[in-house]
XYZ file of C-alpha atoms in Angstrom:
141
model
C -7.649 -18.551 -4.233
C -6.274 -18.720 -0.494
C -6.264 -15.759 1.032
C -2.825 -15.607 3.337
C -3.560 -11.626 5.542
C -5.019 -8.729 5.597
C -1.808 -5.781 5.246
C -2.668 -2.065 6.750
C -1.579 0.328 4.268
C 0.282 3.345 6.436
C 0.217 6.913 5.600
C 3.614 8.386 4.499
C 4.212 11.815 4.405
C 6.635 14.763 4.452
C 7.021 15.773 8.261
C 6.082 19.594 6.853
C 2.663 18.602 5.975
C 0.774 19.400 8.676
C -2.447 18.194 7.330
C -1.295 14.756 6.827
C 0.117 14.948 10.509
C -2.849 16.401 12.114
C -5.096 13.314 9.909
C -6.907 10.754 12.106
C -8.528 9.069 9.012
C -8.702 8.999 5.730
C -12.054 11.791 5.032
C -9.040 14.258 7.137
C -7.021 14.202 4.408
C -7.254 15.798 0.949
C -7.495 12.770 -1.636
C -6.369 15.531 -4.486
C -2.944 14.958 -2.682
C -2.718 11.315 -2.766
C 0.318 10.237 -4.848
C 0.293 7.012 -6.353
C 2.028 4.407 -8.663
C 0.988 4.823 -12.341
C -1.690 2.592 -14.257
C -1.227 -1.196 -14.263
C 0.673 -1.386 -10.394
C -1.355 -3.464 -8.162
C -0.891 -1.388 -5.579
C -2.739 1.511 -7.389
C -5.402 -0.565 -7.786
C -5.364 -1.945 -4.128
C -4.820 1.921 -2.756
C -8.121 2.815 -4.927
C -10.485 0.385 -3.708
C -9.114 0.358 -0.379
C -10.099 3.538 0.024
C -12.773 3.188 -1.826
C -12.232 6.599 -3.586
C -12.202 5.019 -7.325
C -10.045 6.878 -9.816
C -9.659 10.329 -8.799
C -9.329 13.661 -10.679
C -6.373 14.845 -8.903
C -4.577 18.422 -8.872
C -1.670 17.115 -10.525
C -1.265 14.104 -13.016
C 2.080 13.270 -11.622
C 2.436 9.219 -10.977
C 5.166 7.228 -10.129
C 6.716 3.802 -11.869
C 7.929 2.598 -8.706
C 8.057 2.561 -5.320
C 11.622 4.027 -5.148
C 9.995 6.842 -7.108
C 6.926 7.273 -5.228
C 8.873 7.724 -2.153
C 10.920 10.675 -3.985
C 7.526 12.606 -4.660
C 6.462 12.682 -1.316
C 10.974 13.617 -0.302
C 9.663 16.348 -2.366
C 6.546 17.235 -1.165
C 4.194 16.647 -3.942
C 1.832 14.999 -2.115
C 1.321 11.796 0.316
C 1.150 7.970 -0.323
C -0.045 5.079 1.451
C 2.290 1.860 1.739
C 1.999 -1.279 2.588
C 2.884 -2.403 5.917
C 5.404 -4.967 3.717
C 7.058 -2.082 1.730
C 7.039 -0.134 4.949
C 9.199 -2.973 6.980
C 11.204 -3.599 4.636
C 13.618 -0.129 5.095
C 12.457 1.602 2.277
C 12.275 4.639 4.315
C 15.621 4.598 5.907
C 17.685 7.111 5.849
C 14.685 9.536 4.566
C 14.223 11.044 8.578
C 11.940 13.889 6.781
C 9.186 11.310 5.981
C 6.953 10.179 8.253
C 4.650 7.067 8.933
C 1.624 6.654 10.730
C -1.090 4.204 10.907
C -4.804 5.991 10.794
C -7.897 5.052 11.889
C -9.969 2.296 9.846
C -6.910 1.581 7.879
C -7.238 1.132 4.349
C -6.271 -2.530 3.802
C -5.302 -5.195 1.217
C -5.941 -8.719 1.067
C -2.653 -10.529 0.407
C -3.529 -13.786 -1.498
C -2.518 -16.919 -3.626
C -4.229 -17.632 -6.947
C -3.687 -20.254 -9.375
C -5.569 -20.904 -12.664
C -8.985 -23.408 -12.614
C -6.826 -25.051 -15.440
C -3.477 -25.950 -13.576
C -3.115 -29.432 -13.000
C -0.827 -28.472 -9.907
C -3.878 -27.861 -7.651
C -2.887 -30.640 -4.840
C 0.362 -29.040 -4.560
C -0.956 -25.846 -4.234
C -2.969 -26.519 -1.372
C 0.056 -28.121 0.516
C 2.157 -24.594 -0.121
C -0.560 -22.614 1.338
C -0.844 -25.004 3.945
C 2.812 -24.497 4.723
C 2.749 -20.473 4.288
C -0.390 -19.999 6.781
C 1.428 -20.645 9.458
C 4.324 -18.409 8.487
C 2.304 -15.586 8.028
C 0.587 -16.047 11.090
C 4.105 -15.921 13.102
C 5.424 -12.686 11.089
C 2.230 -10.842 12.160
């Protein structure tokens, strides 16, 4: 495992949710709200124990399969998500003016990483392509 960065996950919401506007942190904001992708994304699992709220018994069942998706629940005001800072920069939110993003205090954060299997035989060149991403990383922060 090489661990590359730490991502902030940013609060995305509609701009009529005044909660979610008026939240400095995540204990402001109602977790029974939280949108997220359905079971098996890594990013539910990295929103969960970022926030370390475990599985929660939510208001509504309602999941998405993708991000594209997720982003149309909270168009439609069924809630609010957290995104990665990646998914954020990337202009997945263009052209959607009534959503908003915000950073919040003590972020809820996921560790970006490279793994490869104890078994591969490809270890040495691992350790070179890390070596070469690091400083990548480091100069897109």
């Amino acid at each position: 495992v090489q661990e590359l960065y730490n991502e902030p996950l940013y609060l995305v919401y509609h701009q009529s949710d005044a909660s979610s506007a008026n939240a400095r942190s995540m204990s402001d904001l109602n977790l029974s709200h939280l949108l997220l992708l359905e079971e098996g994304h890594c990013l539910r699992e990295h929103t969960l124990s970022a926030c370390s709220i475990g599985e929660l018994k939510r208001e509504s069942s309602l999941s998405a399969s993708s991000l594209p998706t997720l982003i149309q629940m909270v168009q439609a005001q069924l809630g609010f998500t957290l995104l990665p800072a990646i998914a954020v920069n990337s202009g997945i939110l263009n052209n959607q003016p009534q959503l908003k993003v915000k950073s919040i205090e003590q972020a809820p954060e996921r560790i970006l990483a490279l793994l490869t299997r104890k078994s591969s035989p490809l270890h040495a060149e691992f350790a070179q392509f890390a070596q070469l991403l690091l400083p990548i990383v480091k100069a897109a922060k």
